[in-house]
Amino acid sequence: MEGKVSKKVKPVALVDCNNFYTSCERVFNPKLWGKPIVVLSNNDGMIIARSNEAKELGIKMGEPLFKAEEIIKKHNVYVFSSNYTLYGDMSHRVMTTLEHFSPEVEIYSIDEAFINLEGFSHKDLTDYCRLIRNTVRKWTGIPVSIGIAETKTLAKLANRFAKKVSSNKGVLNLYGIENKDYYLKNTEVADIWGIGRQYSKLLNLQNIFTALDLVNANEKWIKKKMTVMGLRTVLELKGIPCIEYEYFPPAKKAIVSSRSFGQTVKDIASVKEAIAFFVTRASEKMRAQKSSANLLSVFLRTNPFKKEAQYHNGVLIQLPVPTDSTSELISFAMKGVEQIFRIGYQYYKVGVMLSGLVPTKRSQTSIFDTENRLKMAKITEVVDEVNKKMGSNTLFYAATGINRKWRTRADMRTPKYTTDWEQLPVVSAKEFEII
DNA sequence: TCTGGGGTCCTAGGACCC
DNA sequence: TCTGGGGTCCTAGGACCC
């Protein structure tokens, strides 16, 4: 393999929404432009998104809310509980807009997409991406940055500079630039896509601090210490594409539903309710991708941040036949809870995982199988249908309870502006001028 | 007082088989 | 006292991503 970039390598763009969650909050509340904003994790526990103004105040990513309380009060930082219904819908709008510009868009995460720009090489890619950026802003209100290069990893790297260096105006095109040393030298290894905390530490010990150092490192050593994944990252930094596009997301291999509680619970009844609720959610997701589970695991634990008696446990249940039935899964899960529940602990988080997923139509039915599967499937279908039309949780299994004292906290949630007729924003003419 | 949730891939090592 | 070689499958743990 040559170290040189071949002429045939195609351009790829990475589009990344700037501070996505905070931008979503701003779209429907223009007064927030220019103000420091943070968005909280589930349960209002920690800070998972910050506007630039909040970053400048020194508020850190992943910081527990209470640690930032002082800065927040002093500088009037706006604080929001996360509102995934809103963010999911805004994400969809952004992605739909991108699809106007290329038939090949890979939705990589809620706020990022790769665009295959093969076939657009006759255009000025920088201009084209600037047009994309302006259109997304106009149609959705969301600001994005775009990096262009020969590989996904380099496009990610370019994107950082597009965002960080204001003279780039949100777009940086490194495609076809033979010598990228300046950009590699000014990127710390921890900021490379695919290099996390542990690998950064390891690399720093070897005097490898920047992307340029990494490109010049010994490939054999990289492979030995960081597996083929690490080697792949290095090759991508050299301009050799190793990561394919995934235009159609493959079915998930496991589906998890879990949550920490708004307040800890001690009784098995509450734990059971919560588990039944999570089974319901997970199996809904599973049916949406037309899978059935062979395995169900149930886990529970106390709060590891507290200095109190700790208990973590889980159980893996092999199901007699693959199933996608909520009621059947709940009944197995309840037995699981009885097995691992111990009295005397403050339970803080519980959850379930469905795994060993197989396509539903091909799942085998065992000759020992006595359940009336057809009837159960019918019930499940009706429940899904009603909940889809009337709102999730309109119909629910009694096992999930009514009081739900374990319910997640979200004291600062904005309305579902875009997905609920009752919560459409009311705008005055003045507020409607979008910047 | 107060710390998220949901995924992926790779590897080493054990179990098991011939 | 002595203790093969090679293959497959599975799982746990560790790394990463957003």
Short mmCIF file of C-alpha atoms (C1' of nucleotides) in Angstrom, two decimals:
data_model
loop_
_atom_site.label_atom_id
_atom_site.label_comp_id
_atom_site.label_asym_id
_atom_site.label_seq_id
_atom_site.Cartn_x
_atom_site.Cartn_y
_atom_site.Cartn_z
CA MET A 1 0.00 0.00 0.00
CA GLU A 2 1.36 3.41 -0.93
CA GLY A 3 1.27 6.29 1.48
CA LYS A 4 0.12 8.62 -1.26
CA VAL A 5 -3.46 9.56 -1.93
CA SER A 6 -4.59 8.13 -5.22
CA LYS A 7 -6.47 10.33 -7.66
CA LYS A 8 -9.45 7.99 -7.55
CA VAL A 9 -10.36 8.63 -3.91
CA LYS A 10 -13.78 10.27 -3.71
CA PRO A 11 -14.70 13.33 -1.65
CA VAL A 12 -16.77 12.83 1.49
CA ALA A 13 -18.37 15.57 3.56
CA LEU A 14 -19.27 15.44 7.21
CA VAL A 15 -22.14 17.69 8.21
CA ASP A 16 -22.35 18.32 11.93
CA CYS A 17 -25.00 20.40 13.67
CA ASN A 18 -23.45 22.98 15.96
CA ASN A 19 -24.27 22.34 19.62
CA PHE A 20 -27.33 20.54 18.35
CA TYR A 21 -29.58 20.30 21.40
CA THR A 22 -29.03 23.88 22.40
CA SER A 23 -29.64 24.99 18.81
CA CYS A 24 -32.95 23.11 18.80
CA GLU A 25 -34.03 24.98 21.92
CA ARG A 26 -33.12 28.26 20.23
CA VAL A 27 -35.08 27.65 17.05
CA PHE A 28 -38.36 28.07 18.89
CA ASN A 29 -37.16 30.70 21.28
CA PRO A 30 -35.14 33.26 19.33
CA LYS A 31 -34.54 35.32 22.44
CA LEU A 32 -31.99 32.68 23.35
CA TRP A 33 -29.62 33.56 20.51
CA GLY A 34 -26.36 34.82 21.91
CA LYS A 35 -27.24 33.61 25.41
CA PRO A 36 -25.49 30.83 27.30
CA ILE A 37 -27.59 27.65 27.29
CA VAL A 38 -27.10 24.13 28.59
CA VAL A 39 -29.17 21.00 28.08
CA LEU A 40 -29.28 18.30 30.74
CA SER A 41 -29.17 14.52 30.59
CA ASN A 42 -32.07 12.36 31.64
CA ASN A 43 -33.05 13.01 35.21
CA ASP A 44 -31.52 16.48 34.94
CA GLY A 45 -28.31 14.94 36.22
CA MET A 46 -25.53 16.31 34.12
CA ILE A 47 -24.77 18.73 31.30
CA ILE A 48 -24.71 17.08 27.89
CA ALA A 49 -24.90 20.05 25.55
CA ARG A 50 -23.67 23.62 25.76
CA SER A 51 -23.97 26.65 23.54
CA ASN A 52 -20.71 28.40 22.66
CA GLU A 53 -21.47 31.07 25.25
CA ALA A 54 -21.82 28.37 27.92
CA LYS A 55 -18.55 26.78 26.83
CA GLU A 56 -16.82 30.13 27.16
CA LEU A 57 -18.02 30.40 30.74
CA GLY A 58 -16.05 27.24 31.48
CA ILE A 59 -18.97 24.87 31.87
CA LYS A 60 -17.70 21.40 31.05
CA MET A 61 -19.24 18.61 29.03
CA GLY A 62 -20.53 15.80 31.24
CA GLU A 63 -20.34 17.89 34.36
CA PRO A 64 -22.97 17.20 37.02
CA LEU A 65 -25.46 20.04 37.19
CA PHE A 66 -24.81 20.83 40.83
CA LYS A 67 -21.13 21.47 40.15
CA ALA A 68 -21.96 24.14 37.59
CA GLU A 69 -24.68 25.71 39.72
CA GLU A 70 -22.58 28.68 40.74
CA ILE A 71 -21.63 29.71 37.19
CA ILE A 72 -25.19 29.14 36.05
CA LYS A 73 -26.64 31.49 38.65
CA LYS A 74 -23.97 34.12 38.25
CA HIS A 75 -24.25 34.36 34.46
CA ASN A 76 -27.96 33.64 33.99
CA VAL A 77 -27.34 30.48 32.01
CA TYR A 78 -30.56 29.04 30.56
CA VAL A 79 -31.01 25.42 31.61
CA PHE A 80 -33.18 22.86 29.80
CA SER A 81 -34.12 19.28 30.50
CA SER A 82 -33.52 17.22 27.37
CA ASN A 83 -36.43 16.96 24.98
CA TYR A 84 -35.67 14.06 22.66
CA THR A 85 -38.99 14.24 20.88
CA LEU A 86 -38.10 17.72 19.71
CA TYR A 87 -34.48 16.88 18.87
CA GLY A 88 -35.48 13.77 16.94
CA ASP A 89 -37.92 15.73 14.83
CA MET A 90 -35.45 18.55 14.16
CA SER A 91 -32.85 15.98 13.21
CA HIS A 92 -35.22 14.49 10.68
CA ARG A 93 -35.76 17.92 9.14
CA VAL A 94 -32.04 18.51 8.81
CA MET A 95 -31.44 15.09 7.23
CA THR A 96 -34.29 15.54 4.78
CA THR A 97 -32.78 18.85 3.72
CA LEU A 98 -29.39 17.21 3.12
CA GLU A 99 -31.03 14.63 0.88
CA HIS A 100 -31.88 17.45 -1.53
CA PHE A 101 -28.17 17.83 -2.21
CA SER A 102 -26.98 14.25 -2.68
CA PRO A 103 -28.72 10.93 -3.16
CA GLU A 104 -26.20 9.34 -0.84
CA VAL A 105 -26.52 10.58 2.72
CA GLU A 106 -25.50 8.40 5.65
CA ILE A 107 -27.22 9.47 8.85
CA TYR A 108 -24.47 8.80 11.33
CA SER A 109 -26.05 10.11 14.52
CA ILE A 110 -28.81 12.43 15.64
CA ASP A 111 -26.74 15.46 14.64
CA GLU A 112 -24.28 14.22 12.02
CA ALA A 113 -24.36 12.90 8.48
CA PHE A 114 -21.78 11.88 5.91
CA ILE A 115 -22.49 12.90 2.32
CA ASN A 116 -20.95 11.12 -0.62
CA LEU A 117 -19.87 13.94 -2.91
CA GLU A 118 -18.73 11.64 -5.68
CA GLY A 119 -20.25 13.04 -8.84
CA PHE A 120 -20.05 16.61 -7.58
CA SER A 121 -16.34 16.95 -8.28
CA HIS A 122 -17.05 19.15 -11.27
CA LYS A 123 -18.41 21.74 -8.85
CA ASP A 124 -16.46 23.81 -6.39
CA LEU A 125 -17.03 21.64 -3.32
CA THR A 126 -16.52 24.51 -0.91
CA ASP A 127 -19.20 26.58 -2.63
CA TYR A 128 -21.53 23.61 -2.83
CA CYS A 129 -21.20 22.87 0.87
CA ARG A 130 -21.69 26.50 1.71
CA LEU A 131 -24.97 26.33 -0.18
CA ILE A 132 -25.90 23.21 1.79
CA ARG A 133 -25.09 24.99 5.02
CA ASN A 134 -27.12 28.07 4.18
CA THR A 135 -30.09 26.01 3.04
CA VAL A 136 -30.16 23.92 6.22
CA ARG A 137 -30.07 27.11 8.22
CA LYS A 138 -32.88 28.66 6.22
CA TRP A 139 -35.15 25.63 6.18
CA THR A 140 -34.63 24.33 9.70
CA GLY A 141 -33.03 27.12 11.73
CA ILE A 142 -30.13 24.84 12.68
CA PRO A 143 -26.54 26.00 12.10
CA VAL A 144 -24.18 23.32 10.78
CA SER A 145 -20.49 22.96 9.97
CA ILE A 146 -19.10 20.92 7.09
CA GLY A 147 -15.72 19.28 6.59
CA ILE A 148 -14.68 17.78 3.26
CA ALA A 149 -11.84 15.32 2.64
CA GLU A 150 -10.81 11.98 1.16
CA THR A 151 -11.89 9.84 4.13
CA LYS A 152 -14.48 9.99 6.87
CA THR A 153 -11.83 10.43 9.56
CA LEU A 154 -10.26 13.36 7.70
CA ALA A 155 -13.69 14.86 7.02
CA LYS A 156 -14.31 14.75 10.77
CA LEU A 157 -11.00 16.43 11.37
CA ALA A 158 -11.75 19.11 8.76
CA ASN A 159 -15.11 19.66 10.40
CA ARG A 160 -13.44 20.65 13.67
CA PHE A 161 -11.57 23.44 11.93
CA ALA A 162 -14.67 24.46 9.99
CA LYS A 163 -16.40 24.96 13.31
CA LYS A 164 -13.53 26.33 15.36
CA VAL A 165 -11.89 28.80 12.99
CA SER A 166 -14.40 31.53 12.24
CA SER A 167 -12.68 32.61 9.02
CA ASN A 168 -13.70 29.26 7.53
CA LYS A 169 -17.34 30.34 7.83
CA GLY A 170 -18.48 26.86 8.68
CA VAL A 171 -16.94 24.99 5.77
CA LEU A 172 -13.43 23.57 5.35
CA ASN A 173 -12.42 21.64 2.25
CA LEU A 174 -9.28 19.54 2.61
CA TYR A 175 -10.06 17.34 -0.36
CA GLY A 176 -7.19 17.24 -2.80
CA ILE A 177 -4.86 19.21 -0.55
CA GLU A 178 -1.68 17.19 -0.82
CA ASN A 179 -0.04 18.38 2.37
CA LYS A 180 -2.33 18.46 5.37
CA ASP A 181 0.46 18.70 7.94
CA TYR A 182 -0.77 22.00 9.32
CA TYR A 183 -4.16 20.50 10.23
CA LEU A 184 -2.70 17.23 11.47
CA LYS A 185 -0.19 19.05 13.64
CA ASN A 186 -2.90 21.17 15.19
CA THR A 187 -5.15 18.25 16.13
CA GLU A 188 -4.50 16.48 19.40
CA VAL A 189 -4.83 12.70 19.30
CA ALA A 190 -7.75 12.85 21.74
CA ASP A 191 -9.67 14.88 19.15
CA ILE A 192 -9.34 12.28 16.41
CA TRP A 193 -12.44 10.23 15.61
CA GLY A 194 -11.73 6.75 16.98
CA ILE A 195 -9.17 7.79 19.61
CA GLY A 196 -10.67 8.00 23.07
CA ARG A 197 -9.35 8.62 26.57
CA GLN A 198 -7.50 5.36 27.04
CA TYR A 199 -5.74 5.36 23.69
CA SER A 200 -4.80 9.03 24.10
CA LYS A 201 -3.08 8.20 27.36
CA LEU A 202 -1.28 5.27 25.79
CA LEU A 203 -0.18 7.34 22.79
CA ASN A 204 1.00 10.25 24.91
CA LEU A 205 3.23 7.84 26.83
CA GLN A 206 4.87 7.07 23.49
CA ASN A 207 5.34 10.78 22.78
CA ILE A 208 2.56 10.74 20.23
CA PHE A 209 0.57 13.90 20.83
CA THR A 210 -0.85 15.09 17.53
CA ALA A 211 -2.50 13.56 14.49
CA LEU A 212 0.75 14.20 12.63
CA ASP A 213 2.71 12.20 15.23
CA LEU A 214 0.17 9.40 14.85
CA VAL A 215 0.47 9.34 11.07
CA ASN A 216 4.23 8.92 11.48
CA ALA A 217 3.96 6.20 14.12
CA ASN A 218 4.89 2.56 13.59
CA GLU A 219 1.89 0.76 12.11
CA LYS A 220 2.82 -2.62 13.59
CA TRP A 221 2.92 -1.15 17.06
CA ILE A 222 -0.42 0.60 16.46
CA LYS A 223 -2.08 -2.62 15.37
CA LYS A 224 -0.69 -4.55 18.30
CA LYS A 225 -1.74 -1.98 20.89
CA MET A 226 -4.93 -0.60 19.33
CA THR A 227 -6.18 -3.50 17.23
CA VAL A 228 -7.16 -3.21 13.59
CA MET A 229 -9.53 -0.38 14.53
CA GLY A 230 -6.60 1.81 15.54
CA LEU A 231 -4.73 0.94 12.36
CA ARG A 232 -7.79 1.80 10.34
CA THR A 233 -7.87 5.26 11.92
CA VAL A 234 -4.22 5.82 11.02
CA LEU A 235 -4.76 4.76 7.41
CA GLU A 236 -7.78 7.03 7.15
CA LEU A 237 -5.67 9.94 8.42
CA LYS A 238 -3.27 9.16 5.59
CA GLY A 239 -6.10 9.54 3.12
CA ILE A 240 -6.78 5.86 2.53
CA PRO A 241 -10.51 5.14 2.95
CA CYS A 242 -11.17 2.15 5.21
CA ILE A 243 -14.69 2.89 6.44
CA GLU A 244 -17.59 2.13 4.12
CA TYR A 245 -20.78 4.12 3.86
CA GLU A 246 -23.84 2.70 5.57
CA TYR A 247 -26.84 4.23 3.86
CA PHE A 248 -29.34 1.83 5.39
CA PRO A 249 -28.88 1.20 9.07
CA PRO A 250 -28.66 -2.54 9.76
CA ALA A 251 -31.04 -4.05 12.32
CA LYS A 252 -29.81 -3.68 15.86
CA LYS A 253 -28.24 -6.72 17.50
CA ALA A 254 -29.32 -5.76 20.97
CA ILE A 255 -31.86 -3.34 22.37
CA VAL A 256 -31.48 -1.81 25.79
CA SER A 257 -33.93 0.15 27.83
CA SER A 258 -32.85 1.44 31.19
CA ARG A 259 -33.01 4.53 33.28
CA SER A 260 -31.94 5.91 36.59
CA PHE A 261 -34.82 6.87 38.82
CA GLY A 262 -35.99 10.32 39.83
CA GLN A 263 -35.81 9.01 43.37
CA THR A 264 -34.45 5.70 44.60
CA VAL A 265 -36.87 2.90 45.45
CA LYS A 266 -36.61 0.11 48.00
CA ASP A 267 -39.56 -2.13 47.27
CA ILE A 268 -39.75 -4.93 44.78
CA ALA A 269 -43.13 -3.73 43.52
CA SER A 270 -41.65 -0.49 42.21
CA VAL A 271 -38.68 -2.28 40.68
CA LYS A 272 -41.06 -4.66 38.95
CA GLU A 273 -43.13 -1.80 37.59
CA ALA A 274 -40.08 -0.09 36.21
CA ILE A 275 -38.77 -3.29 34.65
CA ALA A 276 -42.16 -3.98 33.06
CA PHE A 277 -42.12 -0.47 31.66
CA PHE A 278 -38.65 -0.89 30.17
CA VAL A 279 -39.57 -4.26 28.69
CA THR A 280 -42.51 -2.54 27.01
CA ARG A 281 -40.30 0.13 25.50
CA ALA A 282 -37.57 -2.27 24.39
CA SER A 283 -40.00 -4.68 22.78
CA GLU A 284 -41.71 -1.84 20.93
CA LYS A 285 -38.36 -0.91 19.45
CA MET A 286 -37.66 -4.54 18.65
CA ARG A 287 -40.96 -5.00 16.82
CA ALA A 288 -40.32 -1.81 14.87
CA GLN A 289 -37.33 -3.54 13.30
CA LYS A 290 -39.24 -6.82 13.00
CA SER A 291 -36.97 -8.80 15.31
CA SER A 292 -37.59 -11.33 18.08
CA ALA A 293 -35.37 -12.01 21.07
CA ASN A 294 -33.73 -15.21 22.22
CA LEU A 295 -32.31 -13.65 25.34
CA LEU A 296 -33.61 -11.25 27.94
CA SER A 297 -31.45 -9.75 30.62
CA VAL A 298 -32.58 -7.81 33.63
CA PHE A 299 -30.29 -5.77 35.83
CA LEU A 300 -30.56 -3.48 38.82
CA ARG A 301 -28.18 -1.46 40.90
CA THR A 302 -27.74 1.05 43.69
CA ASN A 303 -26.22 4.51 43.23
CA PRO A 304 -22.45 4.09 42.79
CA PHE A 305 -21.88 7.77 43.65
CA LYS A 306 -23.26 7.33 47.12
CA LYS A 307 -21.50 6.01 50.16
CA GLU A 308 -24.11 3.46 51.01
CA ALA A 309 -24.44 -0.30 50.74
CA GLN A 310 -23.87 -1.20 47.09
CA TYR A 311 -25.57 -3.96 45.18
CA HIS A 312 -25.28 -4.64 41.45
CA ASN A 313 -26.78 -7.70 39.90
CA GLY A 314 -28.20 -9.01 36.67
CA VAL A 315 -29.63 -12.16 35.22
CA LEU A 316 -29.62 -13.50 31.68
CA ILE A 317 -32.74 -15.43 30.73
CA GLN A 318 -32.78 -17.82 27.81
CA LEU A 319 -36.25 -17.66 26.28
CA PRO A 320 -37.83 -20.97 25.23
CA VAL A 321 -38.50 -19.64 21.74
CA PRO A 322 -37.65 -16.29 20.15
CA THR A 323 -40.43 -13.87 20.97
CA ASP A 324 -41.50 -10.27 20.40
CA SER A 325 -44.50 -10.40 22.70
CA THR A 326 -44.53 -7.75 25.40
CA SER A 327 -46.67 -9.80 27.76
CA GLU A 328 -44.50 -12.88 27.46
CA LEU A 329 -41.33 -10.86 27.95
CA ILE A 330 -42.81 -9.09 30.97
CA SER A 331 -43.66 -12.39 32.60
CA PHE A 332 -40.11 -13.69 32.19
CA ALA A 333 -38.68 -10.39 33.35
CA MET A 334 -40.76 -10.51 36.54
CA LYS A 335 -39.26 -13.89 37.37
CA GLY A 336 -35.85 -12.41 36.72
CA VAL A 337 -36.48 -9.58 39.17
CA GLU A 338 -37.56 -12.04 41.86
CA GLN A 339 -34.31 -13.91 41.36
CA ILE A 340 -31.96 -10.96 41.79
CA PHE A 341 -33.86 -8.53 43.99
CA ARG A 342 -32.50 -8.22 47.53
CA ILE A 343 -34.28 -6.31 50.22
CA GLY A 344 -32.55 -3.48 52.08
CA TYR A 345 -31.00 -1.54 49.21
CA GLN A 346 -31.83 1.81 47.64
CA TYR A 347 -32.27 0.99 43.99
CA TYR A 348 -31.14 3.74 41.69
CA LYS A 349 -31.16 2.29 38.22
CA VAL A 350 -32.63 -0.75 36.55
CA GLY A 351 -32.99 -1.91 32.99
CA VAL A 352 -33.44 -4.68 30.49
CA MET A 353 -31.67 -5.86 27.38
CA LEU A 354 -33.13 -7.88 24.54
CA SER A 355 -30.47 -9.77 22.62
CA GLY A 356 -29.90 -12.76 20.40
CA LEU A 357 -32.20 -10.93 18.01
CA VAL A 358 -33.45 -12.76 14.92
CA PRO A 359 -35.82 -11.72 12.17
CA THR A 360 -39.35 -12.41 13.39
CA LYS A 361 -40.68 -14.26 10.37
CA ARG A 362 -37.84 -16.76 10.49
CA SER A 363 -37.96 -17.44 14.21
CA GLN A 364 -38.42 -21.08 15.04
CA THR A 365 -41.32 -22.27 17.09
CA SER A 366 -40.55 -25.12 19.39
CA ILE A 367 -42.75 -28.19 19.65
CA PHE A 368 -42.85 -27.61 23.40
CA ASP A 369 -44.27 -24.18 22.84
CA THR A 370 -47.70 -24.03 24.41
CA GLU A 371 -48.41 -20.30 24.36
CA ASN A 372 -51.14 -19.09 22.14
CA ARG A 373 -48.80 -17.07 20.01
CA LEU A 374 -51.27 -15.96 17.42
CA LYS A 375 -53.57 -14.42 19.97
CA MET A 376 -50.70 -12.68 21.71
CA ALA A 377 -49.40 -11.29 18.46
CA LYS A 378 -52.82 -9.84 17.72
CA ILE A 379 -53.03 -8.10 21.09
CA THR A 380 -49.55 -6.67 20.71
CA GLU A 381 -50.37 -5.41 17.26
CA VAL A 382 -53.45 -3.58 18.48
CA VAL A 383 -51.59 -2.01 21.39
CA ASP A 384 -48.80 -0.79 19.08
CA GLU A 385 -51.33 0.59 16.64
CA VAL A 386 -53.28 2.51 19.25
CA ASN A 387 -50.14 3.93 20.84
CA LYS A 388 -48.83 5.04 17.49
CA LYS A 389 -52.04 6.91 16.72
CA MET A 390 -53.03 8.23 20.12
CA GLY A 391 -49.61 8.83 21.65
CA SER A 392 -47.18 6.48 23.30
CA ASN A 393 -48.39 4.86 26.50
CA THR A 394 -52.09 5.43 25.76
CA LEU A 395 -52.51 1.70 26.28
CA PHE A 396 -50.11 0.09 28.68
CA TYR A 397 -49.68 -3.09 30.62
CA ALA A 398 -50.97 -2.98 34.16
CA ALA A 399 -47.63 -4.35 35.31
CA THR A 400 -45.99 -1.03 34.48
CA GLY A 401 -47.98 0.61 37.27
CA ILE A 402 -49.79 3.88 37.65
CA ASN A 403 -47.96 5.83 40.33
CA ARG A 404 -44.53 5.36 38.82
CA LYS A 405 -42.71 6.92 41.69
CA TRP A 406 -39.48 5.95 39.94
CA ARG A 407 -40.31 8.29 37.10
CA THR A 408 -37.50 10.30 35.57
CA ARG A 409 -37.16 13.88 36.55
CA ALA A 410 -37.35 16.58 33.86
CA ASP A 411 -38.24 19.80 35.57
CA MET A 412 -37.10 22.13 32.83
CA ARG A 413 -38.51 20.57 29.70
CA THR A 414 -39.64 22.71 26.79
CA PRO A 415 -42.84 21.80 24.94
CA LYS A 416 -42.96 19.38 22.04
CA TYR A 417 -43.15 22.31 19.63
CA THR A 418 -43.12 20.29 16.45
CA THR A 419 -44.83 17.00 17.18
CA ASP A 420 -47.87 17.88 19.26
CA TRP A 421 -50.69 20.10 18.03
CA GLU A 422 -51.42 21.18 21.58
CA GLN A 423 -47.91 22.51 22.01
CA LEU A 424 -47.30 24.49 18.82
CA PRO A 425 -45.40 27.69 19.55
CA VAL A 426 -47.23 30.97 19.38
CA VAL A 427 -45.01 33.55 17.71
CA SER A 428 -45.24 37.28 17.53
CA ALA A 429 -44.13 38.97 14.32
CA LYS A 430 -41.06 40.37 16.02
CA GLU A 431 -39.77 37.04 17.22
CA PHE A 432 -40.28 35.48 13.86
CA GLU A 433 -37.37 37.28 12.20
CA ILE A 434 -34.85 34.51 11.97
CA ILE A 435 -31.28 35.62 12.01
"C1'" DT B 1 -29.23 17.25 48.03
"C1'" DC B 2 -27.57 16.73 43.12
"C1'" DT B 3 -23.54 12.35 38.28
"C1'" DG B 4 -27.41 9.72 30.99
"C1'" DG B 5 -28.68 6.29 27.76
"C1'" DG B 6 -27.92 3.38 23.86
"C1'" DG B 7 -25.14 1.36 20.75
"C1'" DT B 8 -20.72 -0.93 17.98
"C1'" DC B 9 -16.52 -3.76 17.28
"C1'" DC B 10 -12.36 -6.56 18.66
"C1'" DT B 11 -9.70 -9.81 21.39
"C1'" DA B 12 -8.41 -13.23 24.73
"C1'" DG B 13 -9.52 -17.21 26.83
"C1'" DG B 14 -12.35 -21.16 27.96
"C1'" DA B 15 -15.28 -25.02 26.43
"C1'" DC B 16 -15.78 -28.36 23.34
"C1'" DC B 17 -14.88 -31.31 19.38
"C1'" DC B 18 -12.20 -34.45 16.39
"C1'" DT C 1 5.14 -39.87 35.43
"C1'" DC C 2 3.03 -37.93 31.76
"C1'" DT C 3 0.32 -34.29 29.27
"C1'" DG C 4 -1.04 -32.93 20.85
"C1'" DG C 5 -2.74 -30.00 17.47
"C1'" DG C 6 -6.10 -27.55 15.35
"C1'" DG C 7 -10.56 -25.80 14.67
"C1'" DT C 8 -15.03 -23.40 16.14
"C1'" DC C 9 -18.10 -21.12 19.11
"C1'" DC C 10 -19.24 -18.30 22.91
"C1'" DT C 11 -18.62 -14.83 26.43
"C1'" DA C 12 -16.67 -11.17 29.17
"C1'" DG C 13 -14.25 -7.24 29.12
"C1'" DG C 14 -12.39 -3.27 27.15
"C1'" DA C 15 -12.08 0.06 23.77
"C1'" DC C 16 -14.78 3.40 21.02
"C1'" DC C 17 -18.92 6.44 19.24
"C1'" DC C 18 -22.90 9.96 19.84
#
